[in-house]
Coordinates of C-alpha atoms in Angstrom, one line a residue:
X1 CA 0.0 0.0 0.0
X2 CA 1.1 3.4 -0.3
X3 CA 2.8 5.5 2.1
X4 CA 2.2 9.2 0.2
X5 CA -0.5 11.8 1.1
X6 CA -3.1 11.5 3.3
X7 CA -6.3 13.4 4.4
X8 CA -5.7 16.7 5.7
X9 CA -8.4 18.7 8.1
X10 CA -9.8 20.9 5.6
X11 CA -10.3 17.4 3.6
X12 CA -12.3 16.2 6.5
X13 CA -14.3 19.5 6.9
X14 CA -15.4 19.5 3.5
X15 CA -16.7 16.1 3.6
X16 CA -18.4 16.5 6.9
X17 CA -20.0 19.5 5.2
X18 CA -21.5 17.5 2.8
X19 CA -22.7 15.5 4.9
X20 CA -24.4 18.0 7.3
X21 CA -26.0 20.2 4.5
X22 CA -27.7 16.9 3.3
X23 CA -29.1 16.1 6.8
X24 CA -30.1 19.7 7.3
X25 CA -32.5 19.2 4.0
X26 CA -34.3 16.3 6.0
X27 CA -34.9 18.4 8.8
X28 CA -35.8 21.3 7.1
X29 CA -39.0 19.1 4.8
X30 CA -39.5 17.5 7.9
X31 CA -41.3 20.5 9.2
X32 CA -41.8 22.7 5.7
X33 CA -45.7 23.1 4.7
X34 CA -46.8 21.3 7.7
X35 CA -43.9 18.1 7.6
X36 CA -44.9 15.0 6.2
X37 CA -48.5 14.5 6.8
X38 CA -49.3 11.5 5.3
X39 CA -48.3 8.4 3.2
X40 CA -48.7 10.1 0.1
X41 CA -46.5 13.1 1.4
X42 CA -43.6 10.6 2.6
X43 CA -43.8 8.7 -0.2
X44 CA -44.4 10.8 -3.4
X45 CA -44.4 14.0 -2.3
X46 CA -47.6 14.5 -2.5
X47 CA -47.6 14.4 -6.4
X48 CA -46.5 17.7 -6.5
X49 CA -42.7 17.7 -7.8
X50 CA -41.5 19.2 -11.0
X51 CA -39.7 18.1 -13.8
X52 CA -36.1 20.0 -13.0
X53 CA -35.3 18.7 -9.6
X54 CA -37.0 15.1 -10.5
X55 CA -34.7 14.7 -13.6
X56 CA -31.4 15.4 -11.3
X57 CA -32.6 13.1 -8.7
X58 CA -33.3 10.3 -11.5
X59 CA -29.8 10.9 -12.2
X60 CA -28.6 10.9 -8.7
X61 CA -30.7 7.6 -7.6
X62 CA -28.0 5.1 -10.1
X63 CA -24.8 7.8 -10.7
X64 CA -23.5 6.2 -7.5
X65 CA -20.2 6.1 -6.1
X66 CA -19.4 3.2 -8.0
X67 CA -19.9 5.3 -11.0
X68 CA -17.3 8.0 -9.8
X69 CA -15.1 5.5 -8.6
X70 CA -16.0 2.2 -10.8
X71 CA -16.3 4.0 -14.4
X72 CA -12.7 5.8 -14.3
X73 CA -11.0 2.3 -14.0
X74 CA -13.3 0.4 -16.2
X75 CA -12.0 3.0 -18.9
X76 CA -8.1 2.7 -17.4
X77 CA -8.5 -1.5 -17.5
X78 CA -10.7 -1.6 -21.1
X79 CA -11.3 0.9 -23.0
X80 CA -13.7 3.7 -23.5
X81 CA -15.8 1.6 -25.3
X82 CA -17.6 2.0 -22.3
X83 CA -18.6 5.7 -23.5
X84 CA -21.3 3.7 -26.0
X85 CA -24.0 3.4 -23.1
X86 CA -24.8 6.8 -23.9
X87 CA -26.6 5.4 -26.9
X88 CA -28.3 2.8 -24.5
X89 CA -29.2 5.6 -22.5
X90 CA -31.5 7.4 -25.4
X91 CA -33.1 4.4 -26.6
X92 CA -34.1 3.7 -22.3
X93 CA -35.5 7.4 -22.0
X94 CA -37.9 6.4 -25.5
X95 CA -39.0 3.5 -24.5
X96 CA -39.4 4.4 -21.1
X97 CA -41.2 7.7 -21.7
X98 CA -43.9 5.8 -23.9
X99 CA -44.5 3.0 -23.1
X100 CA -43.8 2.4 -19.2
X101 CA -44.5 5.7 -17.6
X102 CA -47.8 6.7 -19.6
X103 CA -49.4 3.5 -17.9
X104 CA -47.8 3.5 -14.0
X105 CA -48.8 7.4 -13.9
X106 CA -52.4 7.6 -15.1
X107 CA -53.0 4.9 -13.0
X108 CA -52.0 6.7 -9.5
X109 CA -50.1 3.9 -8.3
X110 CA -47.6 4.2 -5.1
X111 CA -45.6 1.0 -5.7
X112 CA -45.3 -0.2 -9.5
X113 CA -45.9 -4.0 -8.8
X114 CA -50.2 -2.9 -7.7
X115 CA -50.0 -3.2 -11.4
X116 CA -48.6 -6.5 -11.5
X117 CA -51.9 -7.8 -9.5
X118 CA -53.9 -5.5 -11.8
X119 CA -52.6 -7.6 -14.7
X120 CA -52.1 -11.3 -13.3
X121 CA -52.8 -12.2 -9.5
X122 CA -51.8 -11.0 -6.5
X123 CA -48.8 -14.1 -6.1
X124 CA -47.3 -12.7 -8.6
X125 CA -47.6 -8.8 -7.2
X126 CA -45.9 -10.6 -4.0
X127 CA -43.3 -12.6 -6.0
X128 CA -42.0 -9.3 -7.9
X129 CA -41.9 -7.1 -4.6
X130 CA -40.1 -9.5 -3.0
X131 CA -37.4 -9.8 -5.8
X132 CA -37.4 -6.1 -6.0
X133 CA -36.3 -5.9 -2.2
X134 CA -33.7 -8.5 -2.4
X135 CA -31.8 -6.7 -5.5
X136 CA -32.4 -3.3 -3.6
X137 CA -30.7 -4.7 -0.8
X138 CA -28.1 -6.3 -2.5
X139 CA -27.4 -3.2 -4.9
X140 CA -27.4 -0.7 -2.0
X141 CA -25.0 -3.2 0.6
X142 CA -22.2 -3.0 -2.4
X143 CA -22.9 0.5 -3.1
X144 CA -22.2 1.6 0.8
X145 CA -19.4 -0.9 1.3
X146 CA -17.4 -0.6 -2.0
X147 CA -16.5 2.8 -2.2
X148 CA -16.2 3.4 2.0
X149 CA -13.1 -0.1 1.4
X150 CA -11.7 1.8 -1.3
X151 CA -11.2 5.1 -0.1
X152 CA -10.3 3.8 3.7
X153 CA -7.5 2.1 2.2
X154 CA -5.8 4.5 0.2
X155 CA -6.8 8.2 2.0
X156 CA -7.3 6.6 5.7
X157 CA -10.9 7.3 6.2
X158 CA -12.0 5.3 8.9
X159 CA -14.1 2.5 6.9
X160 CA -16.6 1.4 9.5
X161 CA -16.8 4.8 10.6
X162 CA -17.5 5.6 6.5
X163 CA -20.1 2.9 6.1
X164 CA -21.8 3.9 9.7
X165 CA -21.7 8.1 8.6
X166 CA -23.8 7.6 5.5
X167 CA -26.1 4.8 6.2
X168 CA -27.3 7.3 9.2
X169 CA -27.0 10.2 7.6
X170 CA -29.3 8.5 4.4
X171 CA -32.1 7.3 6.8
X172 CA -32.0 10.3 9.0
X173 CA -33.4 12.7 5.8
X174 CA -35.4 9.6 4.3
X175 CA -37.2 9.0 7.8
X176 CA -37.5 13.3 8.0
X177 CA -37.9 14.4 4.9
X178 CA -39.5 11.5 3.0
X179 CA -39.4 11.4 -0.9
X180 CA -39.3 15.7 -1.2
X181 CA -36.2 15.5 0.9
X182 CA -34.3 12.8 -0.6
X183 CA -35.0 14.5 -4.2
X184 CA -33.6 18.0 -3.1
X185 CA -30.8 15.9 -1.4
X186 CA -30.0 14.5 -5.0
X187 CA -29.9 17.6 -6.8
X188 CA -27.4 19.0 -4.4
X189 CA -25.3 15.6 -4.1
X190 CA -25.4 16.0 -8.3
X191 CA -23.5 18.9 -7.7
X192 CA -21.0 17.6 -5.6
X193 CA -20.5 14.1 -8.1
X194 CA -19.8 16.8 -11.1
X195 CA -17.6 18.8 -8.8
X196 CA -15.2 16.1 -8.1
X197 CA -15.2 14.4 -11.2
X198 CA -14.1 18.5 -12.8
X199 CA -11.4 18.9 -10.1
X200 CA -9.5 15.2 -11.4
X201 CA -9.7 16.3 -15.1
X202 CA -9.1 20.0 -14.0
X203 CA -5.9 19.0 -12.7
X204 CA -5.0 16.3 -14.7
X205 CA -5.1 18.1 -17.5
X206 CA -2.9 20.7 -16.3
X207 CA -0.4 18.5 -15.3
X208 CA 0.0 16.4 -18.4
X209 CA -0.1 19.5 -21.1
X210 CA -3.8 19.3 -22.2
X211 CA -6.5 17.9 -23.1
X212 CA -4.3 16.6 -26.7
X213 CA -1.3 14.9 -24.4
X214 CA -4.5 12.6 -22.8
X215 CA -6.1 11.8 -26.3
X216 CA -2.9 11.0 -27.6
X217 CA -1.3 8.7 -24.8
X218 CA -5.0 7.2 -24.8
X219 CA -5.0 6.3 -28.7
X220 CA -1.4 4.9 -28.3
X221 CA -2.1 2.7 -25.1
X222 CA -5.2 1.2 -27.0
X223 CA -8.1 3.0 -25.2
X224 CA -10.2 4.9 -27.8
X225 CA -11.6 1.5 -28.8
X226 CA -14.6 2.7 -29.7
X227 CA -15.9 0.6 -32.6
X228 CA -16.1 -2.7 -31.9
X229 CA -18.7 -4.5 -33.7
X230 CA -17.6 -7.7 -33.2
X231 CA -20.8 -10.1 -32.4
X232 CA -20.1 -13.0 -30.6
X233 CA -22.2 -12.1 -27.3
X234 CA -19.1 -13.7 -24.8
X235 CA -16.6 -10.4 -25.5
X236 CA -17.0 -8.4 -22.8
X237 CA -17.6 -5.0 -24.6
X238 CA -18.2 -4.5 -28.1
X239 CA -20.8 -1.7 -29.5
X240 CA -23.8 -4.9 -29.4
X241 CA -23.4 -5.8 -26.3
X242 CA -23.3 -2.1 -24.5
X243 CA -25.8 -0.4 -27.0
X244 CA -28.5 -3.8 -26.6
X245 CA -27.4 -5.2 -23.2
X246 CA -27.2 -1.3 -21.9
X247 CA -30.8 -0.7 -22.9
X248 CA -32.2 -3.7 -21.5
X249 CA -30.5 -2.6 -18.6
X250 CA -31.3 0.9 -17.8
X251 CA -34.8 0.4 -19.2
X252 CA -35.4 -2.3 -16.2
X253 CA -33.8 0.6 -13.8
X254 CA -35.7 3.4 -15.3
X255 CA -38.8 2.0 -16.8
X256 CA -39.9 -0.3 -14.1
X257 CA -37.6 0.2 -10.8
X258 CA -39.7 1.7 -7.8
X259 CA -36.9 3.6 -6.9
X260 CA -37.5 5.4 -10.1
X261 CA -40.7 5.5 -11.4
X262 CA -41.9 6.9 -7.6
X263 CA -39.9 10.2 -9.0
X264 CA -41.8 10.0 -12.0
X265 CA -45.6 9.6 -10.1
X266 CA -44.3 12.2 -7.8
X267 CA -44.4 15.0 -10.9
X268 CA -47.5 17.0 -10.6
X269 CA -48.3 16.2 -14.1
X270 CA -47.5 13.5 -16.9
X271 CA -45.9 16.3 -18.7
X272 CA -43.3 17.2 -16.4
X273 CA -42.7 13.3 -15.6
X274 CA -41.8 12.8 -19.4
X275 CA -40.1 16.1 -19.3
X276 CA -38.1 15.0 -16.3
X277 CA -36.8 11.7 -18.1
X278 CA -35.9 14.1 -21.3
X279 CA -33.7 16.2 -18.9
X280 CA -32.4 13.6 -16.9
X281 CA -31.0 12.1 -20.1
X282 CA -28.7 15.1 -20.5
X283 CA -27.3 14.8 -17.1
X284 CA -26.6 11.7 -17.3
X285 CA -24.5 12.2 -20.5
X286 CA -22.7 14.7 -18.8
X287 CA -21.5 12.5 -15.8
X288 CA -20.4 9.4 -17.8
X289 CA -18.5 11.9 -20.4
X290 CA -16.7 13.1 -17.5
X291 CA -16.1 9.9 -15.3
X292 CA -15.1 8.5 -18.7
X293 CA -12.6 10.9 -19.8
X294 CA -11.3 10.9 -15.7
X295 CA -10.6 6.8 -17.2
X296 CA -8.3 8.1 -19.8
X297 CA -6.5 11.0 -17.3
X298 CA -6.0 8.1 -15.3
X299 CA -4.1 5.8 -17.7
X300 CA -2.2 9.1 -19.4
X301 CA -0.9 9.9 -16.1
X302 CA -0.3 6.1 -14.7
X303 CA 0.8 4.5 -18.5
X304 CA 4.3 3.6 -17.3
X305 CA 3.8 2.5 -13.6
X306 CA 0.4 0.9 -13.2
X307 CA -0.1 1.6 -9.3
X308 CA -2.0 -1.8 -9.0
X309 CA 0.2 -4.4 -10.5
X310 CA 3.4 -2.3 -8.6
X311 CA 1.3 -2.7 -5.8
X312 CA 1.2 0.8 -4.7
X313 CA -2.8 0.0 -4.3
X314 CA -4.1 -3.6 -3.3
X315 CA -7.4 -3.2 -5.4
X316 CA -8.1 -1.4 -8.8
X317 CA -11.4 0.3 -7.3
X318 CA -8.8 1.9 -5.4
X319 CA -7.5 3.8 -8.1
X320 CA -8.9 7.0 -8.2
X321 CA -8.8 8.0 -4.7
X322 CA -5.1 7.2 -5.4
X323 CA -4.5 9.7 -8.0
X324 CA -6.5 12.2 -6.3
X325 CA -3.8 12.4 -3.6
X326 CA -1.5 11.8 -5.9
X327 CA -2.1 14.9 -7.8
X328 CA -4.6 17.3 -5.7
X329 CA -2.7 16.6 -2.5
X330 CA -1.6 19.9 -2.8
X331 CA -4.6 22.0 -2.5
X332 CA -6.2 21.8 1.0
X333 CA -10.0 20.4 0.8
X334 CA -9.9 19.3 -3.2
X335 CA -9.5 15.5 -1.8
X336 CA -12.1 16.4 0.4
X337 CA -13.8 17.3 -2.5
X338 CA -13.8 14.2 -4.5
X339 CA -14.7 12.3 -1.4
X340 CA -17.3 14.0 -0.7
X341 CA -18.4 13.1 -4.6
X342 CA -17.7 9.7 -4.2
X343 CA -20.1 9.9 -1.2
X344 CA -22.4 12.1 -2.5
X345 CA -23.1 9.2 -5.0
X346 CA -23.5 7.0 -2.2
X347 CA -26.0 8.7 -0.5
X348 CA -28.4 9.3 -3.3
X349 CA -28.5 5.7 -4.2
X350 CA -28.7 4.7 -0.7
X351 CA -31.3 7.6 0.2
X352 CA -33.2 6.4 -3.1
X353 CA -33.6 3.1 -2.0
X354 CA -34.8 3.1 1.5
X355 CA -37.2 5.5 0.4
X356 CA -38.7 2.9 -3.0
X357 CA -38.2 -0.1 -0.3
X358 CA -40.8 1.5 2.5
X359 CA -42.7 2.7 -0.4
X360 CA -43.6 -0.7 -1.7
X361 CA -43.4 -2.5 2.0
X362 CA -46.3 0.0 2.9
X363 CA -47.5 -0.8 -0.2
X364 CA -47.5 -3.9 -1.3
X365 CA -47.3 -5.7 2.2
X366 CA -49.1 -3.7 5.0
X367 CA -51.7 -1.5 3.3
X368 CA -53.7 -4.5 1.4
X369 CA -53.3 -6.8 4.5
X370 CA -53.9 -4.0 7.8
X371 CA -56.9 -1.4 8.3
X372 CA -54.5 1.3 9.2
X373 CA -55.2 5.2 9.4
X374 CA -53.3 7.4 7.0
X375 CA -51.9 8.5 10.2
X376 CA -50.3 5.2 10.7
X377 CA -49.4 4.6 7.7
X378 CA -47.2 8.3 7.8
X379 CA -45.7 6.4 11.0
X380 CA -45.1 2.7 9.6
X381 CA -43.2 4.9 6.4
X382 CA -40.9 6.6 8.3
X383 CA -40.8 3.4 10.9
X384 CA -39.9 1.3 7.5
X385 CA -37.2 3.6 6.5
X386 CA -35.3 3.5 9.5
X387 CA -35.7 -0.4 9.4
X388 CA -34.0 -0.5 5.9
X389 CA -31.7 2.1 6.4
X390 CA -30.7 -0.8 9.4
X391 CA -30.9 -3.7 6.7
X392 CA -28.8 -2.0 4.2
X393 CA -25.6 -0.7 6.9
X394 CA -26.1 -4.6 7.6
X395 CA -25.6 -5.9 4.5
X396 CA -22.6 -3.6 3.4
X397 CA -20.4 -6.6 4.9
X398 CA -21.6 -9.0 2.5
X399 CA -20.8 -7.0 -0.3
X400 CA -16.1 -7.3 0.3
X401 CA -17.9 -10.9 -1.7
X402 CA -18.4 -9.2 -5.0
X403 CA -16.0 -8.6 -7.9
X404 CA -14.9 -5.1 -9.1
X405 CA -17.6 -2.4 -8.6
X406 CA -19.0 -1.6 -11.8
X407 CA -19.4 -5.0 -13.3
X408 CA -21.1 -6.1 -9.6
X409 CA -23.4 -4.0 -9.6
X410 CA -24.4 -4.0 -13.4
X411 CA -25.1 -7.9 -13.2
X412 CA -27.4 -7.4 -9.8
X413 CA -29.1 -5.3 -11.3
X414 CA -29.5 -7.5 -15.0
X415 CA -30.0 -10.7 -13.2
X416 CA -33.3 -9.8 -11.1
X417 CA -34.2 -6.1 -13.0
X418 CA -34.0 -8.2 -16.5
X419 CA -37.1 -10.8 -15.6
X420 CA -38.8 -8.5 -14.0
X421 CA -38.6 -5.9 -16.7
X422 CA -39.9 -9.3 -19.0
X423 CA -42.7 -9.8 -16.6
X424 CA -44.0 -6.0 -17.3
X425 CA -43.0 -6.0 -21.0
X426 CA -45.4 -9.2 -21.1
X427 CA -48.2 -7.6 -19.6
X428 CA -47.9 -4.4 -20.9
X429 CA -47.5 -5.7 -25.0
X430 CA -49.2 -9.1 -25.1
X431 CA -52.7 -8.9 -23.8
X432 CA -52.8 -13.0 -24.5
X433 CA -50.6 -13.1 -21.8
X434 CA -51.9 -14.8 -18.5
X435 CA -51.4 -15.6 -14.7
X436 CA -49.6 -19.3 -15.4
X437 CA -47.9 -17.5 -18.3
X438 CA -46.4 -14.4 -16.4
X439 CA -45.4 -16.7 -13.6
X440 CA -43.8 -19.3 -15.6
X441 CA -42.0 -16.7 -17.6
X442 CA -40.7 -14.6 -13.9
X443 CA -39.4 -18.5 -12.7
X444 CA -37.8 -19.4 -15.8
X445 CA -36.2 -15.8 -16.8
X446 CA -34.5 -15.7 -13.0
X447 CA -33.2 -19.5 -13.2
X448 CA -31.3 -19.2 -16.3
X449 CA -29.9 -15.8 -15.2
X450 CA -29.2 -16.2 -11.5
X451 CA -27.2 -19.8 -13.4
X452 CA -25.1 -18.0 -15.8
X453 CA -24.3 -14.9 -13.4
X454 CA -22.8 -17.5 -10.7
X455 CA -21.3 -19.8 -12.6
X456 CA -19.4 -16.6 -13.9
X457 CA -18.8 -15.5 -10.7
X458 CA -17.0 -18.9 -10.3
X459 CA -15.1 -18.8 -13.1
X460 CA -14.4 -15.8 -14.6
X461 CA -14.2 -15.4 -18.4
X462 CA -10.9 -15.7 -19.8
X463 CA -8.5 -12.8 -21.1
X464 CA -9.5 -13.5 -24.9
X465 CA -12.7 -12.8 -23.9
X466 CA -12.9 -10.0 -21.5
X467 CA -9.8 -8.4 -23.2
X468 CA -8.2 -6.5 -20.7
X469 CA -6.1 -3.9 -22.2
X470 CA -2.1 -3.8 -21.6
X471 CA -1.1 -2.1 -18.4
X472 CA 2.9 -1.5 -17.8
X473 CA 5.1 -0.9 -15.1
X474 CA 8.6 -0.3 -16.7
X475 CA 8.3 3.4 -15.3
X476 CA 8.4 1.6 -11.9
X477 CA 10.9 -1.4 -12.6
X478 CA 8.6 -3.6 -11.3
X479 CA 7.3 -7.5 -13.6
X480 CA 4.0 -9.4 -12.4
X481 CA 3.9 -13.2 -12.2
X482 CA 2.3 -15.8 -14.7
X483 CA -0.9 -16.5 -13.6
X484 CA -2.9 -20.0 -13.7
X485 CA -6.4 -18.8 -12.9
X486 CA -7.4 -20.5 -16.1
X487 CA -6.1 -23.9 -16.0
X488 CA -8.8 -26.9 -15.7
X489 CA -12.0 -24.9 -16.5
X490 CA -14.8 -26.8 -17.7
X491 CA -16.9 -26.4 -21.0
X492 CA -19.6 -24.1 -19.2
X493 CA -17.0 -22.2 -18.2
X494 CA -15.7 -21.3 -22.0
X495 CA -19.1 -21.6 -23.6
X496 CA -21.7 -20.1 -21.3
X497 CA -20.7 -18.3 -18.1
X498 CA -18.4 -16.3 -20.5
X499 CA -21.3 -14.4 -21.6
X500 CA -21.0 -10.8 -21.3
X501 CA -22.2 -9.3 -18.0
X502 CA -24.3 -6.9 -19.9
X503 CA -26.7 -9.7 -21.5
X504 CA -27.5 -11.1 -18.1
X505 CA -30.5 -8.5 -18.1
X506 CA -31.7 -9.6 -21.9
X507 CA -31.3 -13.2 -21.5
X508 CA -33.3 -12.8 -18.4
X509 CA -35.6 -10.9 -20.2
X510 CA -36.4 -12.3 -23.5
X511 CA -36.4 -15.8 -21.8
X512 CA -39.7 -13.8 -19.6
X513 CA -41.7 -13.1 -22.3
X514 CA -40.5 -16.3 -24.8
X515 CA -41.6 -18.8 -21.8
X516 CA -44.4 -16.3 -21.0
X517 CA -46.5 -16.5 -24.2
X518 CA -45.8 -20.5 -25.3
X519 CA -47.4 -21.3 -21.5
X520 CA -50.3 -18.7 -22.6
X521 CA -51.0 -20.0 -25.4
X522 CA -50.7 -23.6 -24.1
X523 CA -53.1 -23.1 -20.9
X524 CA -55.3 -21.5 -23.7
X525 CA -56.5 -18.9 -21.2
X526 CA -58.6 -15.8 -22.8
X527 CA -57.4 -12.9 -23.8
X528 CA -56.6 -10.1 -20.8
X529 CA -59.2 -7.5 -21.6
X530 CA -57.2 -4.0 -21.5
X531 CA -60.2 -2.8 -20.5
X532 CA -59.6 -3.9 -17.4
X533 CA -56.7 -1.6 -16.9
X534 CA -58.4 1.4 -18.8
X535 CA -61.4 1.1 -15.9
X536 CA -58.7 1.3 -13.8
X537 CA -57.0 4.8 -14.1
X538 CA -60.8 6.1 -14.8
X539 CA -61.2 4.9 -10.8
X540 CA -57.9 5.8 -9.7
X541 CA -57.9 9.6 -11.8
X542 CA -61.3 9.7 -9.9

């Protein structure tokens, strides 16, 4: 490990800042316009949010630390191929915008899955927000523990003391503020991401000579791969498997998550819910362009002495908070800075969940099952939040279990978002669709991806496949051993766990809806009557 810079005071006020102004906006909705009055105020802010501060906090709710901290080194490792899920992210914001959130908002729904009994049974409404708490859970447990491991080991930042600071802070403006809070929190933790990601290519660029030097040690070190077309689904990133694989992807996080659609039910009209998706699309171009091009500072500056294989770090999600006090040392509070980023990402996530797991506990699993007062309900929210805010701190030790951060977190998020994403896309475009067939479809679409995504955690695809690019250390006069990971591997392991991370969503997916309409059409049920559903938002606009 290295023995160079370490947090200074005004590092640790600036952080601490950060964290204080984002309590204070708990407090301060916890008592604004009366305080949180009821469910509907805790939960969706009364329906009264517009599209600005919406489209940051959609932005805010998956930009997490591990994309400050996880994007930079998937660039520095790979490529910036990676740069080509800005094209995923237009074609989520169409289909999201017509197609998922016409139907979730006109029907005045808190929690998405009361549209999953709407359209099959109420088993399967239970079986979806159940899968939808145990990926939350997972998701938020690596996003709190990653980045608080990486950053304690390289700047010094206590790590339990890390993981403790922002699971508090998180619940203590979820269980105050309720959604209003947590949205306002975003916007301003947007600011702090973009600030710290602008400080490391501020910087960086300075030192090296501009913004040319960067492009040009990029293109010679092999990472402007940009056009890879190559189809065979097992590479790891070509333009297929981020443009298709990405969209499947986000669309399950944006078109279907209740972490983001209760932003989009929260707008005070369907307008300024689309327009909020629109917007949010621009920010989130803006932060992957910059964590992207803080991939290819990192490499120009490191493209002679890789810190990791010198062992100047002892993980590469350590890599950035190494070159931050590597080169911003030097000015009092910029680390600070970039910490407080890093966190900043944490706590939205973190802040966004708690808030879309009480939502559909209250939801799904109290309000149908308990007579309770709106009055109690306002309690059991809050009560919940603190609860999960618990569950998550809790399960930030299980996530040291999980590979780098990026590629984690993408394939918890494809192995239970893709089916359920089918389930939806069933009901929503094939009304032949029924109950045996939605279920059938759910069981069979998780099976085959919770089998590929372990046996791939198991045994990880080879180099031809994942294709890391060269890192060197000749500036350091330091060689790496052979290594003999891949001896003795057997066929599975070459042939089908070797599929690219990014297709765990589609395969889970497609198999949904495939599996979904042959059992249909089998049982030979009738047709679902989309009246059913157009009866529906007449009650529920009513």
């Amino acid at each position: 490990m290295s023995s160079g810079p370490s947090f200074s005071v005004w590092d640790y006020v600036v952080f601490t800042l950060m964290l204080v102004v984002s309590a204070g906006v708990g407090v301060y909705y916890a008592f604004a316009g009366g305080g949180q009055s009821s469910s509907a105020d805790f939960l969706v802010g009364g329906r009264s949010m517009t599209a600005l501060p919406v489209a940051l906090s959609l932005t805010a709710s998956f930009m997490s630390a591990i994309t400050v901290l996880g994007t930079p080194v998937e660039v520095y490792q790979y490529g910036a191929i990676f740069i080509l899920v800005c094209f995923s992210f237009v074609l989520m914001v169409v289909i999201s915008s017509e197609i998922f959130l016409p139907i979730f908002y006109r029907l005045g729904i808190t929690s998405t899955y009361e549209y999953l009994e709407m359209r099959y049974n109420k088993v399967i409404r239970l079986f979806g927000t159940v899968l939808f708490i145990i990926q939350t859970v997972l998701y938020t447990g690596l996003v709190i523990y990653a980045p608080a491991l990486a950053l304690n080991q390289v700047t010094g930042v206590d790590l339990w003391g890390a993981v403790m600071s922002t699971g508090v802070v998180c619940t203590l403006y979820c269980t105050l503020g309720g959604l209003k809070a947590v949205v306002w929190t975003d916007v301003f933790q947007v600011g702090i991401m973009l600030a710290g990601l602008l400080a490391v290519i501020v910087q960086s660029v300075l030192l090296q000579g501009g913004i040319s030097t960067i492009i040009s040690d990029s293109a010679k070190g092999g990472r402007l791969n940009l056009w890879d077309f190559d189809p065979n689904p097992l590479r790891r990133h070509t333009f297929w498997s981020i443009t298709i694989g990405g969209t499947f992807l986000w669309t399950s996080v944006y078109g279907i998550n209740q972490a983001q659609v209760q932003r989009y039910i929260s707008c005070k009209s369907l307008f300024h819910a689309k327009m909020a998706l629109y917007i949010n699309l621009v920010s989130l171009w803006v932060i992957s362009l910059c964590s992207v091009f803080c991939g290819l500072c990192l490499y120009s500056i490191y493209k002679n002495c890789d810190p990791w294989t010198a062992k100047k770090v002892s993980a590469q999600d350590q890599l950035m908070p190494y070159l931050v006090l590597d080169i911003l040392s030097q000015y009092p509070g910029l680390p600070g800075l970039f910490v407080a980023a890093a966190y900043s990402g944490t706590l939205s996530t973190v802040s966004s969940s708690v808030n879309a797991l009480a939502a559909v506990t209250i939801t799904d699993l109290m309000r149908p099952y308990f007579s309770l007062s709106e009055r109690q309900l306002s309690w059991a929210s809050k009560g919940m939040s603190v609860v999960y805010g618990a569950v998550c701190i809790g399960m930030a030790g299980l996530a040291s279990l999980m590979g780098g951060m990026l590629q984690a977190a993408i394939s918890i998020i494809g192995v239970v978002g893709g089916p359920l994403l089918g389930l939806f896309s069933l009901g929503i475009l094939f009304p032949c669709a029924n109950t045996k067939g939605g279920l059938a479809g759910l069981l069979s679409g998780l099976v085959l991806s919770l089998w590929v995504c372990i046996g791939a955690q198991i045994y990880p695809p080879q180099p031809e496949n994942s294709r890391p690019l060269p890192l060197t250390t000749h500036g350091c006069n330091f060689s790496m051993a052979p290594d003999d990971l891949f001896l003795n591997r057997p066929f599975l392991a070459d042939n089908w766990y070797s599929l690219s991370y990014l297709y765990f969503g589609p395969l889970g997916t497609v198999t949904v809806i495939a599996v979904g309409l042959i059992t249909s059409i089998l049982s030979g049920t009738r047709h679902f009557d989309m009246c059913t559903l157009h009866n529906a938002v007449i009650v529920k606009s009513n």
